[in-house]
Coordinates of C-alpha atoms and ligand atoms in Angstrom, one line a residue:
X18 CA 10.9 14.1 -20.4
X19 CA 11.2 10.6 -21.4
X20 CA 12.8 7.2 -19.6
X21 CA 15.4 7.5 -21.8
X22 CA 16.9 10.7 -20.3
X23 CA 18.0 8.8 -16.8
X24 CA 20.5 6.5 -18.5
X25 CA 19.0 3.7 -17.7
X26 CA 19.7 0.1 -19.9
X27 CA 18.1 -0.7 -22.9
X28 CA 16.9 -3.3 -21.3
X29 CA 15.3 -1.5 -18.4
X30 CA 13.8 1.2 -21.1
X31 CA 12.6 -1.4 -23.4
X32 CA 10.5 -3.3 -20.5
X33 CA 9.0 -0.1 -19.5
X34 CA 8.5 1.0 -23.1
X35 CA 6.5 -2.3 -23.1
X36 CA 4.7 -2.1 -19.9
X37 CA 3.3 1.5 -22.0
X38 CA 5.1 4.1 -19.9
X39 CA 6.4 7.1 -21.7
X40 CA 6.2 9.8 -19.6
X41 CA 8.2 9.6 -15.8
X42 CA 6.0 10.2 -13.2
X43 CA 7.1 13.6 -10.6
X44 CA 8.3 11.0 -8.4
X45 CA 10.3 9.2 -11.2
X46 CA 11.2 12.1 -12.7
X47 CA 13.0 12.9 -9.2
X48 CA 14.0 9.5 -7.6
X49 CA 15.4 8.1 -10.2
X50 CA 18.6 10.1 -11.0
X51 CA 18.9 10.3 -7.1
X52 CA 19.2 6.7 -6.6
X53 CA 21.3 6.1 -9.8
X54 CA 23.6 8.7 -8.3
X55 CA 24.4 6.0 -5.4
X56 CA 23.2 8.1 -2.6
X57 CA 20.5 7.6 0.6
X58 CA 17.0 8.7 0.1
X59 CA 14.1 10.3 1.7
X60 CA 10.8 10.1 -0.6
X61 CA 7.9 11.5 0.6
X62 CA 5.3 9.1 -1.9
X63 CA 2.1 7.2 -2.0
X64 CA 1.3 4.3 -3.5
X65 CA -0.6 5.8 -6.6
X66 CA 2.5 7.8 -7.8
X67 CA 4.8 5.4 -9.7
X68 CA 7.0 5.4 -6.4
X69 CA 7.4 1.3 -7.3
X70 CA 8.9 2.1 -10.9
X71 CA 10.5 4.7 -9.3
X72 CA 12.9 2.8 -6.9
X73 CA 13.1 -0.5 -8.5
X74 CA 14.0 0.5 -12.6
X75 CA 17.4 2.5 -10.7
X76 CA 17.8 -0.6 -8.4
X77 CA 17.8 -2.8 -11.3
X78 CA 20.2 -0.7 -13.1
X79 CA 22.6 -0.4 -10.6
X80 CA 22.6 -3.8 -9.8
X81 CA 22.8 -5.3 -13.7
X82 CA 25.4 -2.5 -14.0
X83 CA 27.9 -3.1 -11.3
X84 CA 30.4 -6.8 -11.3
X85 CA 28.5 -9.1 -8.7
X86 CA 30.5 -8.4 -5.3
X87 CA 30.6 -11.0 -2.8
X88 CA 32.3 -14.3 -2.6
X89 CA 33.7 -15.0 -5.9
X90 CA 32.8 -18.4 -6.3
X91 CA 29.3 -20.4 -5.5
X92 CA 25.9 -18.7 -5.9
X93 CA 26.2 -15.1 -5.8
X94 CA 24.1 -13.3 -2.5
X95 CA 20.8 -11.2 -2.3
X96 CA 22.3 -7.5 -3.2
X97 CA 18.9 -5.5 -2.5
X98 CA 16.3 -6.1 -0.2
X99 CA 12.9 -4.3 -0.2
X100 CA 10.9 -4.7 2.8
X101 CA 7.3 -3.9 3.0
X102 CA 4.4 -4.2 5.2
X103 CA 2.0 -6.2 3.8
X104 CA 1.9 -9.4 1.6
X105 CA -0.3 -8.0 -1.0
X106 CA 2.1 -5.1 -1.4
X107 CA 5.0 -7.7 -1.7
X108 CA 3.6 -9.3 -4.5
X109 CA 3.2 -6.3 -6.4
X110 CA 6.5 -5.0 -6.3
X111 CA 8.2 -8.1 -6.7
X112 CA 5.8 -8.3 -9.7
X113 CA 7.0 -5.1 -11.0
X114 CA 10.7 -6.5 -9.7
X115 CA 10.3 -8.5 -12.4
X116 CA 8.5 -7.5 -15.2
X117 CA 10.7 -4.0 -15.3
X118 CA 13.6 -6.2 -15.1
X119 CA 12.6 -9.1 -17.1
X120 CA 15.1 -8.6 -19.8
X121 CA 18.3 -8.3 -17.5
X122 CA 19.9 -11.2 -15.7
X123 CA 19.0 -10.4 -12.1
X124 CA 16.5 -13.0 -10.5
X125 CA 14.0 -11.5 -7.6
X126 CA 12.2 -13.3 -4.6
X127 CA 8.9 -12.9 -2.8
X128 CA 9.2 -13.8 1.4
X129 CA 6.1 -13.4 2.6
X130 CA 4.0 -15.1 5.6
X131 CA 0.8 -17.1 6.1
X132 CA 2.6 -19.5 3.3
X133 CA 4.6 -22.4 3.6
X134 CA 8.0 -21.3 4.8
X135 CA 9.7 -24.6 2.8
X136 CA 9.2 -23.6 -1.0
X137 CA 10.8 -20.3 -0.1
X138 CA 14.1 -22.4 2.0
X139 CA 14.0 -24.2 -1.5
X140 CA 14.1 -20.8 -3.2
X141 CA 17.0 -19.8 -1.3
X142 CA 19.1 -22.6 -2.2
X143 CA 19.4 -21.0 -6.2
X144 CA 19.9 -17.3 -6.8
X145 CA 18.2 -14.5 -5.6
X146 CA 19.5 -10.7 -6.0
X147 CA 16.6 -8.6 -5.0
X148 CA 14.2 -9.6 -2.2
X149 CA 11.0 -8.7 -1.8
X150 CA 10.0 -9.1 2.1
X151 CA 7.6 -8.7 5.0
X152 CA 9.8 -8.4 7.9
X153 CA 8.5 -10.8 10.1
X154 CA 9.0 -13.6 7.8
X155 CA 12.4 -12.4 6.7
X156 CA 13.3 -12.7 10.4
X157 CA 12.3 -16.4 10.6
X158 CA 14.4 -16.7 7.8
X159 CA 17.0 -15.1 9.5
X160 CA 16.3 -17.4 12.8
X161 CA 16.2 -20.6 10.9
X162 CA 19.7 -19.5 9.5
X163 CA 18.4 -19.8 5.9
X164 CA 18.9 -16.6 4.6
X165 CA 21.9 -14.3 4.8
X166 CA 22.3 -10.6 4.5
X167 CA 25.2 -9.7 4.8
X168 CA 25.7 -8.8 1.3
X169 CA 22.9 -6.5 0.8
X170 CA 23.9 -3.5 -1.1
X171 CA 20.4 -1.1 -1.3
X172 CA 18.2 -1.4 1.2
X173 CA 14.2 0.4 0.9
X174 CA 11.8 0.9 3.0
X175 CA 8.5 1.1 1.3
X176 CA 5.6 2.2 3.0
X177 CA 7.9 2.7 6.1
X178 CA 4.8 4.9 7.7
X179 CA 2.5 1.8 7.7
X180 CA 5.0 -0.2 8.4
X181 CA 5.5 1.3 12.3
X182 CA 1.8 1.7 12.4
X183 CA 1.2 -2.4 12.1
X184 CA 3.8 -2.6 15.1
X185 CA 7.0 -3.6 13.0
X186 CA 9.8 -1.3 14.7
X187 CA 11.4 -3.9 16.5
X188 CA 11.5 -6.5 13.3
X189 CA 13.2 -3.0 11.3
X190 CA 15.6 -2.7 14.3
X191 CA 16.6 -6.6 13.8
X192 CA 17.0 -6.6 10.8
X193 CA 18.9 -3.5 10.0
X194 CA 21.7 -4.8 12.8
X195 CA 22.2 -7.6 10.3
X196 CA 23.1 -5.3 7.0
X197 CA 26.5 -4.5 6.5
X198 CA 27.1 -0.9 7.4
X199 CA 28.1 0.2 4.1
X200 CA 24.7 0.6 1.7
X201 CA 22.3 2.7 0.0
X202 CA 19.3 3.3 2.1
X203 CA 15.7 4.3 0.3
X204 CA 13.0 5.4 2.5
X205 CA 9.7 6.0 0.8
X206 CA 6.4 7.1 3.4
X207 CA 3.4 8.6 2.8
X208 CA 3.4 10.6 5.6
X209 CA 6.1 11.9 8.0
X210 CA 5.4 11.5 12.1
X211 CA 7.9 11.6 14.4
X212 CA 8.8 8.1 14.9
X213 CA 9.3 8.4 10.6
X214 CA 11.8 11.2 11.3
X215 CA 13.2 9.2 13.7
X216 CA 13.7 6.3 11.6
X217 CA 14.9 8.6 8.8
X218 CA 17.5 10.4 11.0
X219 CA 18.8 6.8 12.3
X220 CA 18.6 5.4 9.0
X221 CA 19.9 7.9 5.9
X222 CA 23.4 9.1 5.6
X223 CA 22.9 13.2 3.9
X224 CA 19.5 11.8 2.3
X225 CA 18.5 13.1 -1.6
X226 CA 14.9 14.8 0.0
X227 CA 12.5 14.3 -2.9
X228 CA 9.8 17.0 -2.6
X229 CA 7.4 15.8 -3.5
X230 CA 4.5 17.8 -5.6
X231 CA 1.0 17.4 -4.8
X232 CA -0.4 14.4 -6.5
X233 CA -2.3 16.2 -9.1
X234 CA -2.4 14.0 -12.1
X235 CA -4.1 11.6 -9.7
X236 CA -5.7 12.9 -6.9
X237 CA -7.1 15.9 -8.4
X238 CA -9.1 13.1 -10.8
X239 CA -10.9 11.5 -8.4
X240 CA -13.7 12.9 -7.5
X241 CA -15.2 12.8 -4.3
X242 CA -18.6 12.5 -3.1
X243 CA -20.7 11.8 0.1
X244 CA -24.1 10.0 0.4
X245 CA -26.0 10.9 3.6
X246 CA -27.9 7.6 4.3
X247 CA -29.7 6.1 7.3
X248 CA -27.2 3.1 9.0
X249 CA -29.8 0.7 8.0
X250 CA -29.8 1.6 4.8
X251 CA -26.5 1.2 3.3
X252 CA -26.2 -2.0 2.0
X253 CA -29.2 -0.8 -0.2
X254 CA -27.9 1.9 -1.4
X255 CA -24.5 0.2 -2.2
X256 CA -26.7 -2.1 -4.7
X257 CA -28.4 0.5 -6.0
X258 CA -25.8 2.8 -6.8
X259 CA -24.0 -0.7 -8.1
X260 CA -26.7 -1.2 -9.9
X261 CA -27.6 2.1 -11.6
X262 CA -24.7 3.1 -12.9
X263 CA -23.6 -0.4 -14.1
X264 CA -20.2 0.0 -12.4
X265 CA -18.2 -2.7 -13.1
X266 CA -15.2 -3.3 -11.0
X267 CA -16.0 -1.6 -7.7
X268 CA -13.3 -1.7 -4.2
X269 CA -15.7 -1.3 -1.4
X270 CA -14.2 -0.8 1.8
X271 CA -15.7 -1.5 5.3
X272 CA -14.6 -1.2 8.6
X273 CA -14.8 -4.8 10.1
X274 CA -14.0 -8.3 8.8
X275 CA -16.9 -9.6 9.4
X276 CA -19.0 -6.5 8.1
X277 CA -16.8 -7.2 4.8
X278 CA -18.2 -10.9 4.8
X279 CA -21.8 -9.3 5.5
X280 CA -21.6 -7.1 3.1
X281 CA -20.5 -9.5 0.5
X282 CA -22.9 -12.2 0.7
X283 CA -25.7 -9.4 1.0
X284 CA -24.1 -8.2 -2.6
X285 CA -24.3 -11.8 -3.9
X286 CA -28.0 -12.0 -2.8
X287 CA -29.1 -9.4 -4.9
X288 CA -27.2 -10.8 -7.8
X289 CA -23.8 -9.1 -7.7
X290 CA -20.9 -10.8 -8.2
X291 CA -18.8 -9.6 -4.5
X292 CA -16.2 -11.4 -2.8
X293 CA -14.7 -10.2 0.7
X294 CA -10.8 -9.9 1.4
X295 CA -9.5 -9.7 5.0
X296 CA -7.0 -10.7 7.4
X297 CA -9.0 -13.4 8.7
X298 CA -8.8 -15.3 5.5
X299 CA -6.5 -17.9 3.5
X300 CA -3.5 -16.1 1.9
X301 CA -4.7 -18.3 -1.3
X302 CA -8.2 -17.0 -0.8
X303 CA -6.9 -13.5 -0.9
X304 CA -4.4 -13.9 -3.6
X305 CA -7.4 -15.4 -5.5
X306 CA -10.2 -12.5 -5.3
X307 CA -7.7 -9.9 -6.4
X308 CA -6.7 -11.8 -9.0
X309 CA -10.5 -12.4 -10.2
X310 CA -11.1 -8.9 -9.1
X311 CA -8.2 -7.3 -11.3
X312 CA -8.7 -9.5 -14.5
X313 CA -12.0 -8.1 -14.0
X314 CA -13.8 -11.0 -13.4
X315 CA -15.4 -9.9 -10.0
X316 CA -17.2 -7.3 -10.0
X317 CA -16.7 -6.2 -6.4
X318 CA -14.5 -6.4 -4.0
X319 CA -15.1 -6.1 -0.3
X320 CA -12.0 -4.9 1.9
X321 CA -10.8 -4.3 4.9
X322 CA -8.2 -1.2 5.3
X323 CA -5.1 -3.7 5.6
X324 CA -6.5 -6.0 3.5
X325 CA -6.2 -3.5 0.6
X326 CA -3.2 -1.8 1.3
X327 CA -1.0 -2.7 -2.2
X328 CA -3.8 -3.5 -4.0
X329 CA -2.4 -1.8 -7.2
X330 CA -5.3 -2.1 -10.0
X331 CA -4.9 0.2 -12.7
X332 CA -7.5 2.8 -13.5
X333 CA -9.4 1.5 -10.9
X334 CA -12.8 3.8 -11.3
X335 CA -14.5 3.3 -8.2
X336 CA -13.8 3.2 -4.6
X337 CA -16.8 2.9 -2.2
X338 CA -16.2 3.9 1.7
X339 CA -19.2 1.7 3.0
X340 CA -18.3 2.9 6.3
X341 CA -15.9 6.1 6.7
X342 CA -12.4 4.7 8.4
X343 CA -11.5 5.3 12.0
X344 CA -8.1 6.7 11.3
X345 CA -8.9 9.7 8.9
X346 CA -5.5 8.9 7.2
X347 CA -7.6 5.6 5.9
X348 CA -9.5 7.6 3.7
X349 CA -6.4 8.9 1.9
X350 CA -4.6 5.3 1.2
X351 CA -8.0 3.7 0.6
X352 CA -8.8 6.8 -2.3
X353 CA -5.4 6.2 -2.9
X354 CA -6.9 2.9 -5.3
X355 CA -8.9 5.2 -7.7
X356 CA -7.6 7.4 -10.2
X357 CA -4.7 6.5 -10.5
X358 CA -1.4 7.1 -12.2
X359 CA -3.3 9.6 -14.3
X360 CA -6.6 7.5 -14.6
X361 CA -10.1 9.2 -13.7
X362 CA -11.7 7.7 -10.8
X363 CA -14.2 8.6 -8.1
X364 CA -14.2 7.8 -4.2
X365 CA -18.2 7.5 -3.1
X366 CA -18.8 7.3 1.1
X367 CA -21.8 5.9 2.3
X368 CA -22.1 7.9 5.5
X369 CA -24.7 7.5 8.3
X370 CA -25.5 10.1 11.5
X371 CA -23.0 7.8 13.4
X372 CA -19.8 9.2 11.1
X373 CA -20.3 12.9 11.3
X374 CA -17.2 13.3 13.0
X375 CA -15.3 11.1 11.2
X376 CA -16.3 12.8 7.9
X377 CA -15.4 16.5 9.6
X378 CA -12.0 14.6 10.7
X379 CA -11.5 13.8 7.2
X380 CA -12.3 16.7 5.6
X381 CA -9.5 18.6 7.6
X382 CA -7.0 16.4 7.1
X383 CA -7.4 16.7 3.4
X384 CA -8.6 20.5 3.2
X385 CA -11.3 20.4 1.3
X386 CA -14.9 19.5 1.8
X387 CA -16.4 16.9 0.4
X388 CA -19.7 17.4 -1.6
X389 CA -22.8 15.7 -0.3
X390 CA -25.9 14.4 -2.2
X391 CA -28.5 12.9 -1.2
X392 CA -30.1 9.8 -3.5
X393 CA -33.4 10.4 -4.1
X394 CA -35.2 7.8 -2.1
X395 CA -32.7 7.2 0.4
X396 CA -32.8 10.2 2.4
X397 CA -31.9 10.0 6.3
X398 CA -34.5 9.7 8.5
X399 CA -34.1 13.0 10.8
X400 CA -35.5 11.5 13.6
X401 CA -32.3 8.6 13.8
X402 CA -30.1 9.9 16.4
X403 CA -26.3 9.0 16.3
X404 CA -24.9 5.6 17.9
X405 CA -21.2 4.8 18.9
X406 CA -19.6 3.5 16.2
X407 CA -19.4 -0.7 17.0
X408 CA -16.2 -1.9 15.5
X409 CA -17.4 -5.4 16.4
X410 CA -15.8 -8.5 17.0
X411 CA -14.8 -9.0 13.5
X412 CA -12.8 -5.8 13.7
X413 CA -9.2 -5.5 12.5
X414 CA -6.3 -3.2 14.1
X415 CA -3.5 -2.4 12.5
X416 CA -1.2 -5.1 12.1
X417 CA -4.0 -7.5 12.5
X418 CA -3.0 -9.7 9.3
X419 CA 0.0 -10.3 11.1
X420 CA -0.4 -10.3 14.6
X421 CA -3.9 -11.9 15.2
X422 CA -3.6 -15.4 13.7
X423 CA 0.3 -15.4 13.5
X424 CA 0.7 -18.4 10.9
X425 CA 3.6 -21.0 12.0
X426 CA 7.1 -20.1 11.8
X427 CA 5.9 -16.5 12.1
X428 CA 7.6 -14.4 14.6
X429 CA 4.7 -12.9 16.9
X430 CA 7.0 -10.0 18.6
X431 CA 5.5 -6.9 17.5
X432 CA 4.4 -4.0 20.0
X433 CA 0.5 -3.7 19.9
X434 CA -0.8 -2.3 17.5
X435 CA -1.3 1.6 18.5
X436 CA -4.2 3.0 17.2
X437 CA -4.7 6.9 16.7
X438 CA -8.3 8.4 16.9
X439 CA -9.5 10.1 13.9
X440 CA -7.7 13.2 13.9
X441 CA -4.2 12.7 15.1
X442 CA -1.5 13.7 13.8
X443 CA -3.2 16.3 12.4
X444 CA -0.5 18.7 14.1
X445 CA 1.0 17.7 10.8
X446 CA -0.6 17.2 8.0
X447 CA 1.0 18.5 4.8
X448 CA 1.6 15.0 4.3
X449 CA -1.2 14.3 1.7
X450 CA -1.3 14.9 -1.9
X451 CA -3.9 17.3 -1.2
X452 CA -2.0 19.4 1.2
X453 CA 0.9 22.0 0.1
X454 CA 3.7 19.7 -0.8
X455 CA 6.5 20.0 2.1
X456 CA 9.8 18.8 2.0
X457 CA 10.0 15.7 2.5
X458 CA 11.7 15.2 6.2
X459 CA 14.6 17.1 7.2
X460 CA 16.8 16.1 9.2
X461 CA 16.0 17.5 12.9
X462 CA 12.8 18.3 11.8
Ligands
AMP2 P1 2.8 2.6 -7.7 O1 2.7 4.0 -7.1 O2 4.2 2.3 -7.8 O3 2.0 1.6 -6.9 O4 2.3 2.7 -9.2 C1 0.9 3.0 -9.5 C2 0.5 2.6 -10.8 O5 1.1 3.5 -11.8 C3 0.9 1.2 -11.3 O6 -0.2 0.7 -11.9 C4 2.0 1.5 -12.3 O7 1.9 0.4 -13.2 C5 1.6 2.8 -12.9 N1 2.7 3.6 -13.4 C6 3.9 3.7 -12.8 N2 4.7 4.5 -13.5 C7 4.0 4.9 -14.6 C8 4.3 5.8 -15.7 N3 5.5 6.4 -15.8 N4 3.3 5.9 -16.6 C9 2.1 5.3 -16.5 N5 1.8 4.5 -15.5 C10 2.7 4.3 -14.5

């Protein structure tokens, strides 16, 4: 199986050729023909699994292939918008928007918050024909009556499970009402809960269902590891491991912002090169540590869970669960970093007494238990009983990036955040790689 099989331009073909694709990923291999066919689809996909190529290389094609609709004279409209949750997953795919498409005449745009809304009115004013958004800034947009879409052609949700958990339903409601009625709708969701089926059944007109396989060419790479260690003791280990096994471009995850920013200067003290991402800081200060941190300038980077989500870093090696996420569906998008697209990786979890349950949470969501060593001279202390887990001031709900500190000309109209304990929606969980694939929805499922 090659790209070449699908049809797609030479154009498309040779910017993935270049980008040092050859083979389709499962999820290529199944989404792409379904969306060059013109129809509505449901994917079940992670990020880790191509998913991006796999929407926008057919997008682009359809787009590049089809006479611009619309009015026929002034600048043409946007024809496909892609609506994300988070800013950092925005600028990947409009990166890839671009990049796969960078020998084709289509032009994409980024619309993301907690930036200056006035560059992007600017933006608007010249052609755009595939956006990239956040929906709360889109709806400013839309409020400020400087962006139209009533022209949009291909609609996809990416991420669409994450999406509702940061709160966004109501901005998705909105801004579906503005769409013209006929398109082709692409749902893509790592998991599928209720209020997913829901939006799918709403949504999809007789949905393509990709089923899709278990992630094996990823997920079976990583391997997977727990290190029992005392609470106290963690940041010590962290070093030590760093240090030991000269790993050189570690993600480290921890639960709170403000354990992130503990965490990180502690790193720097002992001569490690860490900086700390979260929702609490500077869209520019963000933008900036991934950048350092995927050139590979950094050497580790400290996140919080929606922080990282779209952090796409190729053949990232190591992930490090400082603390074990509350929400044992965490553990899957934050392993979701390492080993990917066919890379090896390996996801290491600091646990303490305190995250037992979490870790027995975890380990049924993704059948399979997780293999525990002990570091030689870091063994817990017996006689340190468990503690409720503190998610401090510093810590970060879903949806905090948005909701918290809503920058200006943000709409702040989300539900609150709903947070499941560890362990919901277990009821279903054969929506992992690790679990038997299912297919994908259904409608009245
Ligand atoms: P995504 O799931 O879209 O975030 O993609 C995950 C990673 O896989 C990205 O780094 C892509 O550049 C990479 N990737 C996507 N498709 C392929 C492919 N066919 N061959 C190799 N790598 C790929």
């Amino acid at each position: 199986m090659s790209f070449s099989t699908f049809g797609l331009s030479d154009e498309i073909i040779r910017a993935v050729t270049e980008r040092g694709y050859t083979v389709p990923t499962p999820i290529q291999t199944q989404a792409i023909p379904a969306v060059l066919a013109g129809g509505d689809l449901l994917a079940g996909a992670q990020t880790g699994t191509g998913k991006t190529a796999g929407f926008t290389l057919p997008i682009l094609h359809r787009l590049s292939d089809k006479s611009v609709k619309g009015p026929s004279s002034g600048r043409p409209p946007i024809r496909a918008l892609i609506l994300v949750p988070t800013r950092e997953l925005a600028a990947q795919v409009e990166e890839s928007v671009r990049d796969y498409g960078k020998y084709l005449k289509l032009s994409s745009m980024i619309m993301i918050g907690g930036v200056n809304i006035n560059p992007q009115i600017t933006r608007l004013k010249s052609r755009v024909d595939i956006l990239v958004a956040t929906p709360g800034r889109l709806l400013d947009h839309v409020q400020q009556k400087t962006l139209s879409l009533a022209h949009i052609e291909i609609l996809v949700l990416d991420e669409a499970d994450r999406m509702l958990d940061m709160g966004f339903i109501r901005d998705i409601k909105k801004i579906l009402a503005l769409l013209p009625k006929q398109r082709q709708n692409l749902l893509f969701s790592a998991t599928f809960s209720d209020e997913i089926q829901a939006l799918a059944d709403n949504l999809l007109n007789k949905p393509v269902m990709i089923e899709v396989a278990r992630r094996n060419a990823t997920a079976d790479k990583v391997t997977h590891v727990v290190h029992p260690v005392d609470r106290e003791r963690k940041k010590e280990l962290l070093a030590h491991l760093i240090k030991q096994h000269r790993w050189s471009q570690v993600l480290v995850f921890t639960r709170t912002k403000h354990g992130a920013n503990k965490l990180a200067e502690f790193l720097l003290a002992n001569s490690i090169p860490a900086l700390a991402i979260h929702g609490n800081k500077s869209q520019s200060a963000r933008t900036q540590a991934l950048a350092k941190f995927k050139a590979g300038d950094l050497q580790v980077l400290v996140a919080t869970d929606i922080a990282a989500r779209g952090i796409d870093i190729s053949e990232l090696p190591h992930v490090v669960n400082f603390e074990l996420p509350n929400v044992a569906e965490d553990y899957v998008h934050r392993i979701g970093r390492t080993g990917r697209a066919g890379s090896e990786g390996d996801a290491v979890s600091l646990v303490c007494v305190d995250e037992n349950k979490l870790l027995t949470a975890i380990e049924k969501l993704i059948k399979r238990e997780i293999p525990s060593q002990v570091i030689a001279g870091f063994e817990p202390d017996p006689r340190i009983k468990a503690e409720p887990i503190k998610n401090g001031r510093g810590g970060e709900p879903r949806g905090a990036t948005h909701s918290r500190n809503p920058p200006k000309n943000q709409t702040n109209n989300k539900k609150p955040a709903t947070k499941k304990p560890a362990g919901a929606g277990f009821a279903r969980p054969a929506t992992h790689h690790f679990a038997e694939p299912r297919r994908a929805g259904g409608r009245g499922r």
